[in-house]
mmCIF file of C-alpha atoms in Angstrom:
data_model
loop_
_atom_site.group_PDB
_atom_site.id
_atom_site.type_symbol
_atom_site.label_atom_id
_atom_site.label_comp_id
_atom_site.label_asym_id
_atom_site.label_seq_id
_atom_site.Cartn_x
_atom_site.Cartn_y
_atom_site.Cartn_z
ATOM 1 C CA UNK Q 1 10.696 9.723 -17.532
ATOM 2 C CA UNK Q 2 14.158 10.303 -16.395
ATOM 3 C CA UNK Q 3 16.098 7.269 -15.361
ATOM 4 C CA UNK Q 4 19.392 6.246 -13.945
ATOM 5 C CA UNK Q 5 19.103 2.750 -15.401
ATOM 6 C CA UNK Q 6 20.260 3.928 -18.843
ATOM 7 C CA UNK Q 7 23.608 5.257 -17.246
ATOM 8 C CA UNK Q 8 25.181 1.942 -17.143
ATOM 9 C CA UNK Q 9 28.408 1.856 -19.476
ATOM 10 C CA UNK Q 10 28.425 -0.183 -22.516
ATOM 11 C CA UNK Q 11 24.689 -0.123 -23.334
ATOM 12 C CA UNK Q 12 23.909 0.088 -26.999
ATOM 13 C CA UNK Q 13 21.453 2.882 -28.274
ATOM 14 C CA UNK Q 14 18.877 0.160 -28.853
ATOM 15 C CA UNK Q 15 19.290 -0.987 -25.307
ATOM 16 C CA UNK Q 16 18.885 2.277 -23.802
ATOM 17 C CA UNK Q 17 15.847 2.844 -26.029
ATOM 18 C CA UNK Q 18 14.320 -0.382 -24.401
ATOM 19 C CA UNK Q 19 15.067 0.511 -21.020
ATOM 20 C CA UNK Q 20 13.419 3.866 -21.381
ATOM 21 C CA UNK Q 21 10.466 2.295 -23.010
ATOM 22 C CA UNK Q 22 10.075 -0.176 -20.054
ATOM 23 C CA UNK Q 23 10.415 2.703 -17.517
ATOM 24 C CA UNK Q 24 7.834 4.846 -19.220
ATOM 25 C CA UNK Q 25 5.463 1.665 -19.226
ATOM 26 C CA UNK Q 26 6.075 1.238 -15.454
ATOM 27 C CA UNK Q 27 5.265 4.939 -14.860
ATOM 28 C CA UNK Q 28 2.276 4.887 -16.751
ATOM 29 C CA UNK Q 29 0.951 1.713 -15.072
ATOM 30 C CA UNK Q 30 1.737 3.303 -11.591
ATOM 31 C CA UNK Q 31 -0.443 6.465 -12.651
ATOM 32 C CA UNK Q 32 -3.118 4.345 -14.087
ATOM 33 C CA UNK Q 33 -3.357 1.951 -10.854
ATOM 34 C CA UNK Q 34 -3.128 4.951 -8.332
ATOM 35 C CA UNK Q 35 -5.703 6.961 -10.387
ATOM 36 C CA UNK Q 36 -8.048 4.016 -10.336
ATOM 37 C CA UNK Q 37 -7.710 3.267 -6.556
ATOM 38 C CA UNK Q 38 -8.369 6.948 -6.037
ATOM 39 C CA UNK Q 39 -11.496 6.876 -8.232
ATOM 40 C CA UNK Q 40 -12.721 3.524 -6.993
ATOM 41 C CA UNK Q 41 -12.791 4.727 -3.333
ATOM 42 C CA UNK Q 42 -13.203 8.506 -3.841
ATOM 43 C CA UNK Q 43 -9.867 9.172 -2.012
ATOM 44 C CA UNK Q 44 -9.308 12.670 -3.210
ATOM 45 C CA UNK Q 45 -11.855 15.309 -3.716
ATOM 46 C CA UNK Q 46 -11.777 18.725 -5.167
ATOM 47 C CA UNK Q 47 -10.310 21.256 -2.794
ATOM 48 C CA UNK Q 48 -8.512 18.558 -0.540
ATOM 49 C CA UNK Q 49 -5.247 19.067 1.151
ATOM 50 C CA UNK Q 50 -3.604 15.709 1.162
ATOM 51 C CA UNK Q 51 -0.770 15.134 3.612
ATOM 52 C CA UNK Q 52 1.466 12.600 2.409
ATOM 53 C CA UNK Q 53 3.510 10.829 5.081
ATOM 54 C CA UNK Q 54 6.965 10.423 3.692
ATOM 55 C CA UNK Q 55 9.300 7.970 5.686
ATOM 56 C CA UNK Q 56 12.143 8.005 3.322
ATOM 57 C CA UNK Q 57 11.322 4.428 2.000
ATOM 58 C CA UNK Q 58 10.705 3.512 -1.475
ATOM 59 C CA UNK Q 59 6.873 3.217 -1.192
ATOM 60 C CA UNK Q 60 6.310 6.694 0.287
ATOM 61 C CA UNK Q 61 8.633 8.157 -2.206
ATOM 62 C CA UNK Q 62 6.817 6.478 -4.943
ATOM 63 C CA UNK Q 63 3.514 7.569 -3.762
ATOM 64 C CA UNK Q 64 4.460 11.215 -3.521
ATOM 65 C CA UNK Q 65 5.887 11.179 -6.998
ATOM 66 C CA UNK Q 66 2.807 9.483 -8.449
ATOM 67 C CA UNK Q 67 0.549 12.085 -6.679
ATOM 68 C CA UNK Q 68 2.368 15.084 -7.941
ATOM 69 C CA UNK Q 69 2.075 13.584 -11.504
ATOM 70 C CA UNK Q 70 -1.592 12.929 -11.064
ATOM 71 C CA UNK Q 71 -2.310 16.421 -9.720
ATOM 72 C CA UNK Q 72 -1.057 18.073 -12.834
ATOM 73 C CA UNK Q 73 -3.347 15.902 -14.861
ATOM 74 C CA UNK Q 74 -6.535 15.778 -12.402
ATOM 75 C CA UNK Q 75 -9.744 17.434 -13.327
ATOM 76 C CA UNK Q 76 -9.999 18.546 -9.815
ATOM 77 C CA UNK Q 77 -7.737 20.804 -7.787
ATOM 78 C CA UNK Q 78 -6.081 19.640 -4.683
ATOM 79 C CA UNK Q 79 -3.032 20.331 -2.585
ATOM 80 C CA UNK Q 80 -0.047 18.152 -1.511
ATOM 81 C CA UNK Q 81 2.021 18.516 1.740
ATOM 82 C CA UNK Q 82 4.674 16.150 2.458
ATOM 83 C CA UNK Q 83 5.463 15.370 6.240
ATOM 84 C CA UNK Q 84 8.170 13.501 7.819
ATOM 85 C CA UNK Q 85 8.197 12.327 11.387
ATOM 86 C CA UNK Q 86 11.826 12.506 12.739
ATOM 87 C CA UNK Q 87 11.588 10.242 15.531
ATOM 88 C CA UNK Q 88 15.299 10.583 16.646
ATOM 89 C CA UNK Q 89 16.561 7.391 15.708
ATOM 90 C CA UNK Q 90 20.231 6.831 15.889
ATOM 91 C CA UNK Q 91 22.251 7.745 12.785
ATOM 92 C CA UNK Q 92 19.070 9.126 11.072
ATOM 93 C CA UNK Q 93 20.295 11.539 8.071
ATOM 94 C CA UNK Q 94 18.109 14.330 8.809
ATOM 95 C CA UNK Q 95 19.293 16.492 5.931
ATOM 96 C CA UNK Q 96 18.180 14.185 3.180
ATOM 97 C CA UNK Q 97 14.491 14.527 3.218
ATOM 98 C CA UNK Q 98 14.590 18.461 3.392
ATOM 99 C CA UNK Q 99 16.995 18.697 0.649
ATOM 100 C CA UNK Q 100 15.017 16.257 -1.547
ATOM 101 C CA UNK Q 101 11.700 18.061 -0.922
ATOM 102 C CA UNK Q 102 13.149 21.628 -1.404
ATOM 103 C CA UNK Q 103 14.562 20.361 -4.716
ATOM 104 C CA UNK Q 104 11.039 19.233 -5.596
ATOM 105 C CA UNK Q 105 9.564 22.513 -4.737
ATOM 106 C CA UNK Q 106 6.856 21.150 -2.854
ATOM 107 C CA UNK Q 107 5.429 22.230 0.755
ATOM 108 C CA UNK Q 108 6.750 20.034 3.574
ATOM 109 C CA UNK Q 109 6.893 19.777 7.129
ATOM 110 C CA UNK Q 110 9.350 17.980 9.425
ATOM 111 C CA UNK Q 111 8.038 16.953 12.651
ATOM 112 C CA UNK Q 112 10.787 16.263 15.620
ATOM 113 C CA UNK Q 113 9.423 13.999 18.223
ATOM 114 C CA UNK Q 114 11.773 11.500 20.249
ATOM 115 C CA UNK Q 115 9.508 8.512 20.236
ATOM 116 C CA UNK Q 116 12.638 6.300 19.936
ATOM 117 C CA UNK Q 117 13.484 6.947 23.506
ATOM 118 C CA UNK Q 118 9.950 6.213 24.625
ATOM 119 C CA UNK Q 119 10.143 2.913 22.737
ATOM 120 C CA UNK Q 120 13.485 1.862 23.984
ATOM 121 C CA UNK Q 121 12.383 2.524 27.576
ATOM 122 C CA UNK Q 122 9.065 0.577 27.291
ATOM 123 C CA UNK Q 123 10.045 -2.381 25.130
ATOM 124 C CA UNK Q 124 12.624 -4.951 26.176
ATOM 125 C CA UNK Q 125 15.906 -5.437 24.374
ATOM 126 C CA UNK Q 126 15.532 -7.861 21.375
ATOM 127 C CA UNK Q 127 11.675 -7.589 21.217
ATOM 128 C CA UNK Q 128 10.092 -6.010 18.062
ATOM 129 C CA UNK Q 129 9.226 -2.369 18.586
ATOM 130 C CA UNK Q 130 7.171 -1.668 15.531
ATOM 131 C CA UNK Q 131 3.736 -1.973 17.080
ATOM 132 C CA UNK Q 132 4.406 0.689 19.766
ATOM 133 C CA UNK Q 133 6.183 3.060 17.477
ATOM 134 C CA UNK Q 134 3.395 2.813 14.944
ATOM 135 C CA UNK Q 135 0.891 3.678 17.511
ATOM 136 C CA UNK Q 136 2.934 6.570 18.831
ATOM 137 C CA UNK Q 137 3.629 7.758 15.181
ATOM 138 C CA UNK Q 138 -0.022 7.642 14.256
ATOM 139 C CA UNK Q 139 -1.160 9.829 17.132
ATOM 140 C CA UNK Q 140 1.508 12.498 16.339
ATOM 141 C CA UNK Q 141 0.658 12.495 12.487
ATOM 142 C CA UNK Q 142 -3.064 13.014 13.369
ATOM 143 C CA UNK Q 143 -2.117 15.958 15.352
ATOM 144 C CA UNK Q 144 0.196 17.432 12.676
ATOM 145 C CA UNK Q 145 -2.815 16.784 10.237
ATOM 146 C CA UNK Q 146 -5.126 18.995 12.247
ATOM 147 C CA UNK Q 147 -2.297 21.679 12.450
ATOM 148 C CA UNK Q 148 -1.549 21.816 8.727
ATOM 149 C CA UNK Q 149 -5.359 21.680 7.991
ATOM 150 C CA UNK Q 150 -4.894 18.506 5.917
ATOM 151 C CA UNK Q 151 -8.281 16.848 4.938
ATOM 152 C CA UNK Q 152 -6.719 13.499 3.810
ATOM 153 C CA UNK Q 153 -3.785 11.657 5.178
ATOM 154 C CA UNK Q 154 -1.907 9.364 2.478
ATOM 155 C CA UNK Q 155 0.046 6.448 3.520
ATOM 156 C CA UNK Q 156 2.341 4.397 1.041
ATOM 157 C CA UNK Q 157 1.124 1.007 1.870
ATOM 158 C CA UNK Q 158 0.621 -1.137 -1.377
ATOM 159 C CA UNK Q 159 -1.232 -4.189 -2.416
ATOM 160 C CA UNK Q 160 1.389 -6.648 -0.863
ATOM 161 C CA UNK Q 161 0.985 -4.721 2.581
ATOM 162 C CA UNK Q 162 -2.884 -5.259 2.161
ATOM 163 C CA UNK Q 163 -2.735 -9.053 1.383
ATOM 164 C CA UNK Q 164 -0.120 -9.634 4.006
ATOM 165 C CA UNK Q 165 -2.333 -7.742 6.763
ATOM 166 C CA UNK Q 166 -5.179 -10.012 5.695
ATOM 167 C CA UNK Q 167 -3.539 -13.178 6.320
ATOM 168 C CA UNK Q 168 -1.808 -11.941 9.485
ATOM 169 C CA UNK Q 169 -5.226 -10.981 10.994
ATOM 170 C CA UNK Q 170 -6.620 -14.428 9.786
ATOM 171 C CA UNK Q 171 -3.607 -16.721 10.868
ATOM 172 C CA UNK Q 172 -2.780 -14.917 14.192
ATOM 173 C CA UNK Q 173 -5.881 -12.813 14.991
ATOM 174 C CA UNK Q 174 -8.562 -15.279 14.057
ATOM 175 C CA UNK Q 175 -10.590 -12.672 12.065
ATOM 176 C CA UNK Q 176 -11.407 -11.775 8.498
ATOM 177 C CA UNK Q 177 -9.740 -8.077 8.407
ATOM 178 C CA UNK Q 178 -7.575 -6.354 6.059
ATOM 179 C CA UNK Q 179 -5.929 -2.964 5.380
ATOM 180 C CA UNK Q 180 -8.717 -0.802 3.744
ATOM 181 C CA UNK Q 181 -7.644 1.616 1.021
ATOM 182 C CA UNK Q 182 -9.796 4.279 2.709
ATOM 183 C CA UNK Q 183 -10.755 4.582 6.519
ATOM 184 C CA UNK Q 184 -11.995 6.841 9.231
ATOM 185 C CA UNK Q 185 -9.707 7.329 12.295
ATOM 186 C CA UNK Q 186 -10.756 5.979 15.596
ATOM 187 C CA UNK Q 187 -11.668 9.804 16.856
ATOM 188 C CA UNK Q 188 -13.684 10.169 13.633
ATOM 189 C CA UNK Q 189 -11.761 13.444 12.663
ATOM 190 C CA UNK Q 190 -9.535 12.088 9.789
ATOM 191 C CA UNK Q 191 -9.631 10.187 6.625
ATOM 192 C CA UNK Q 192 -6.700 7.851 5.763
ATOM 193 C CA UNK Q 193 -6.139 6.944 2.223
ATOM 194 C CA UNK Q 194 -3.671 4.225 0.766
ATOM 195 C CA UNK Q 195 -3.604 5.273 -3.089
ATOM 196 C CA UNK Q 196 -0.974 2.526 -3.766
ATOM 197 C CA UNK Q 197 -3.664 -0.092 -2.893
ATOM 198 C CA UNK Q 198 -3.501 -1.480 -6.471
ATOM 199 C CA UNK Q 199 0.293 -1.337 -6.792
ATOM 200 C CA UNK Q 200 2.558 -4.306 -6.656
ATOM 201 C CA UNK Q 201 5.639 -3.928 -4.223
ATOM 202 C CA UNK Q 202 7.903 -5.130 -7.089
ATOM 203 C CA UNK Q 203 6.813 -2.124 -9.077
ATOM 204 C CA UNK Q 204 7.538 0.351 -6.298
ATOM 205 C CA UNK Q 205 10.890 -1.373 -5.761
ATOM 206 C CA UNK Q 206 11.862 -0.874 -9.450
ATOM 207 C CA UNK Q 207 10.485 2.591 -9.592
ATOM 208 C CA UNK Q 208 12.796 3.579 -6.691
ATOM 209 C CA UNK Q 209 15.741 2.478 -8.762
ATOM 210 C CA UNK Q 210 14.492 4.122 -11.956
ATOM 211 C CA UNK Q 211 13.910 7.518 -10.033
ATOM 212 C CA UNK Q 212 16.997 7.179 -7.875
ATOM 213 C CA UNK Q 213 15.185 8.228 -4.635
ATOM 214 C CA UNK Q 214 17.322 8.801 -1.683
ATOM 215 C CA UNK Q 215 16.222 5.936 0.257
ATOM 216 C CA UNK Q 216 16.658 5.850 4.014
ATOM 217 C CA UNK Q 217 16.928 2.639 5.935
ATOM 218 C CA UNK Q 218 13.928 1.413 7.925
ATOM 219 C CA UNK Q 219 15.964 -0.371 10.511
ATOM 220 C CA UNK Q 220 17.894 2.364 12.100
ATOM 221 C CA UNK Q 221 16.074 1.690 15.428
ATOM 222 C CA UNK Q 222 17.615 -1.859 15.539
ATOM 223 C CA UNK Q 223 14.256 -3.512 15.821
ATOM 224 C CA UNK Q 224 14.000 -6.997 14.618
ATOM 225 C CA UNK Q 225 11.828 -7.517 11.539
ATOM 226 C CA UNK Q 226 8.335 -8.542 12.211
ATOM 227 C CA UNK Q 227 8.824 -12.389 11.756
ATOM 228 C CA UNK Q 228 4.870 -13.072 11.335
ATOM 229 C CA UNK Q 229 4.803 -10.683 8.472
ATOM 230 C CA UNK Q 230 7.912 -12.067 6.971
ATOM 231 C CA UNK Q 231 6.486 -15.514 6.920
ATOM 232 C CA UNK Q 232 3.388 -14.311 5.203
ATOM 233 C CA UNK Q 233 5.404 -12.374 2.793
ATOM 234 C CA UNK Q 234 7.520 -15.548 1.830
ATOM 235 C CA UNK Q 235 4.231 -17.683 1.655
ATOM 236 C CA UNK Q 236 2.798 -15.237 -0.976
ATOM 237 C CA UNK Q 237 5.935 -15.187 -2.840
ATOM 238 C CA UNK Q 238 5.922 -18.897 -3.034
ATOM 239 C CA UNK Q 239 2.609 -19.194 -4.032
ATOM 240 C CA UNK Q 240 3.105 -16.672 -6.946
ATOM 241 C CA UNK Q 241 5.990 -19.011 -8.216
ATOM 242 C CA UNK Q 242 4.238 -22.173 -7.829
ATOM 243 C CA UNK Q 243 0.883 -21.201 -8.678
ATOM 244 C CA UNK Q 244 0.630 -18.079 -10.951
ATOM 245 C CA UNK Q 245 -2.608 -16.258 -10.640
ATOM 246 C CA UNK Q 246 -3.315 -17.485 -7.082
ATOM 247 C CA UNK Q 247 -2.185 -14.124 -5.416
ATOM 248 C CA UNK Q 248 -4.199 -12.160 -8.057
ATOM 249 C CA UNK Q 249 -7.342 -14.084 -7.251
ATOM 250 C CA UNK Q 250 -6.749 -13.579 -3.473
ATOM 251 C CA UNK Q 251 -6.624 -9.813 -3.896
ATOM 252 C CA UNK Q 252 -9.458 -9.686 -6.116
ATOM 253 C CA UNK Q 253 -11.622 -11.704 -3.471
ATOM 254 C CA UNK Q 254 -11.143 -8.918 -1.061
ATOM 255 C CA UNK Q 255 -13.425 -6.633 -2.996
ATOM 256 C CA UNK Q 256 -16.050 -9.771 -3.769
ATOM 257 C CA UNK Q 257 -17.295 -10.524 -0.321
ATOM 258 C CA UNK Q 258 -20.612 -12.613 0.034
ATOM 259 C CA UNK Q 259 -21.493 -12.349 3.757
ATOM 260 C CA UNK Q 260 -24.575 -14.982 3.294
ATOM 261 C CA UNK Q 261 -21.844 -17.432 2.473
ATOM 262 C CA UNK Q 262 -19.629 -17.113 5.660
ATOM 263 C CA UNK Q 263 -20.517 -17.244 9.316
ATOM 264 C CA UNK Q 264 -20.610 -13.905 10.896
ATOM 265 C CA UNK Q 265 -24.027 -13.393 12.414
ATOM 266 C CA UNK Q 266 -23.447 -9.645 12.769
ATOM 267 C CA UNK Q 267 -22.984 -9.354 9.052
ATOM 268 C CA UNK Q 268 -25.712 -11.648 7.838
ATOM 269 C CA UNK Q 269 -29.056 -12.300 9.744
ATOM 270 C CA UNK Q 270 -28.800 -15.959 9.817
ATOM 271 C CA UNK Q 271 -31.141 -16.260 12.887
ATOM 272 C CA UNK Q 272 -34.160 -14.804 10.883
ATOM 273 C CA UNK Q 273 -33.281 -16.384 7.573
ATOM 274 C CA UNK Q 274 -36.358 -18.215 6.168
ATOM 275 C CA UNK Q 275 -37.752 -19.557 2.971
ATOM 276 C CA UNK Q 276 -39.593 -16.525 0.972
ATOM 277 C CA UNK Q 277 -40.535 -18.609 -1.943
ATOM 278 C CA UNK Q 278 -38.497 -16.110 -4.302
ATOM 279 C CA UNK Q 279 -35.280 -17.106 -6.128
ATOM 280 C CA UNK Q 280 -32.084 -15.583 -4.834
ATOM 281 C CA UNK Q 281 -29.536 -15.581 -7.793
ATOM 282 C CA UNK Q 282 -26.213 -17.263 -6.887
ATOM 283 C CA UNK Q 283 -27.535 -18.021 -3.246
ATOM 284 C CA UNK Q 284 -27.815 -21.746 -3.293
ATOM 285 C CA UNK Q 285 -24.521 -23.723 -3.756
ATOM 286 C CA UNK Q 286 -25.357 -26.391 -0.963
ATOM 287 C CA UNK Q 287 -25.240 -29.431 -3.255
ATOM 288 C CA UNK Q 288 -22.843 -28.246 -5.863
ATOM 289 C CA UNK Q 289 -19.767 -30.657 -6.141
ATOM 290 C CA UNK Q 290 -17.232 -28.060 -6.961
ATOM 291 C CA UNK Q 291 -18.660 -24.819 -5.390
ATOM 292 C CA UNK Q 292 -15.635 -22.851 -6.735
ATOM 293 C CA UNK Q 293 -16.114 -24.002 -10.300
ATOM 294 C CA UNK Q 294 -16.426 -21.368 -13.076
ATOM 295 C CA UNK Q 295 -17.772 -23.276 -15.681
ATOM 296 C CA UNK Q 296 -14.746 -23.440 -17.608
ATOM 297 C CA UNK Q 297 -13.632 -26.500 -19.428
ATOM 298 C CA UNK Q 298 -9.954 -26.107 -18.082
ATOM 299 C CA UNK Q 299 -11.139 -25.366 -14.511
ATOM 300 C CA UNK Q 300 -8.921 -22.338 -14.194
ATOM 301 C CA UNK Q 301 -10.184 -19.525 -12.372
ATOM 302 C CA UNK Q 302 -10.276 -16.338 -14.590
ATOM 303 C CA UNK Q 303 -8.508 -13.463 -12.870
ATOM 304 C CA UNK Q 304 -10.428 -10.294 -12.221
ATOM 305 C CA UNK Q 305 -8.767 -6.954 -12.671
ATOM 306 C CA UNK Q 306 -5.820 -8.898 -14.389
ATOM 307 C CA UNK Q 307 -3.059 -6.516 -15.566
ATOM 308 C CA UNK Q 308 -3.020 -5.630 -18.976
ATOM 309 C CA UNK Q 309 0.305 -4.461 -20.245
ATOM 310 C CA UNK Q 310 -1.111 -3.540 -23.611
ATOM 311 C CA UNK Q 311 -2.706 -0.474 -21.799
ATOM 312 C CA UNK Q 312 0.675 0.944 -20.943
ATOM 313 C CA UNK Q 313 1.864 1.035 -24.482
#
């Protein structure tokens, strides 16, 4: 895999070789994680036309790049079309993405819609515009998917986005709700997928530097950063520093949900729950002193789906 990180002057041949090795490991890891997510959730099927929403940020660039790699290796056939929504934000460099996509030789479509003016008219000065902007953008992209005949809409949300959304919903929305790797749109006409669901943001950041993607800033509209999301991001980073493995366990827990041990009556029929005389494996922890105990001597909770760098060699 080509890299700009080896272009620094003064590097020895051994240093250049090590950097190239690490970059290749990163690429293989991303391909493996994206491939696993696609397989686990049946995101892409034979004959699909995948519309990759390209914003100009590091994550959507990485998504497009990895999907192009996997398309060449996949045992199924699927098409890729890149789509960018030019929302007419001030100083948006509209030439960058068309030039980049032409160089890649991949089909693309640039949708021009002045949602910026709508948002600025409806949202008071100084307030965060991201929510309304996102709703407008979603509606337009659904329409474009119809026009292009896309069967799947791929977004560049990664593992960190998923966990941040989970805590945002819990802390500020009072509900256990996350950002699913695959979902059906409200109108039932589209399937949205997030192939980067298993990928760490730190990896997309480094990959963007390795590949020298022509990044377009996401703050051209002048909107303030979502302060609540920023708080959650800082919290997770601090946990990762102070308690290695905690964030990994939290992410694993999102795919290991036990409704009978929560309190949602719509998800589990507590009202009609009765003794049946039959044993329920793992069902009774009412008198356990340490309900989270794993039975290990050290008390450390083993990580599920922990990353094994040896697989990248």
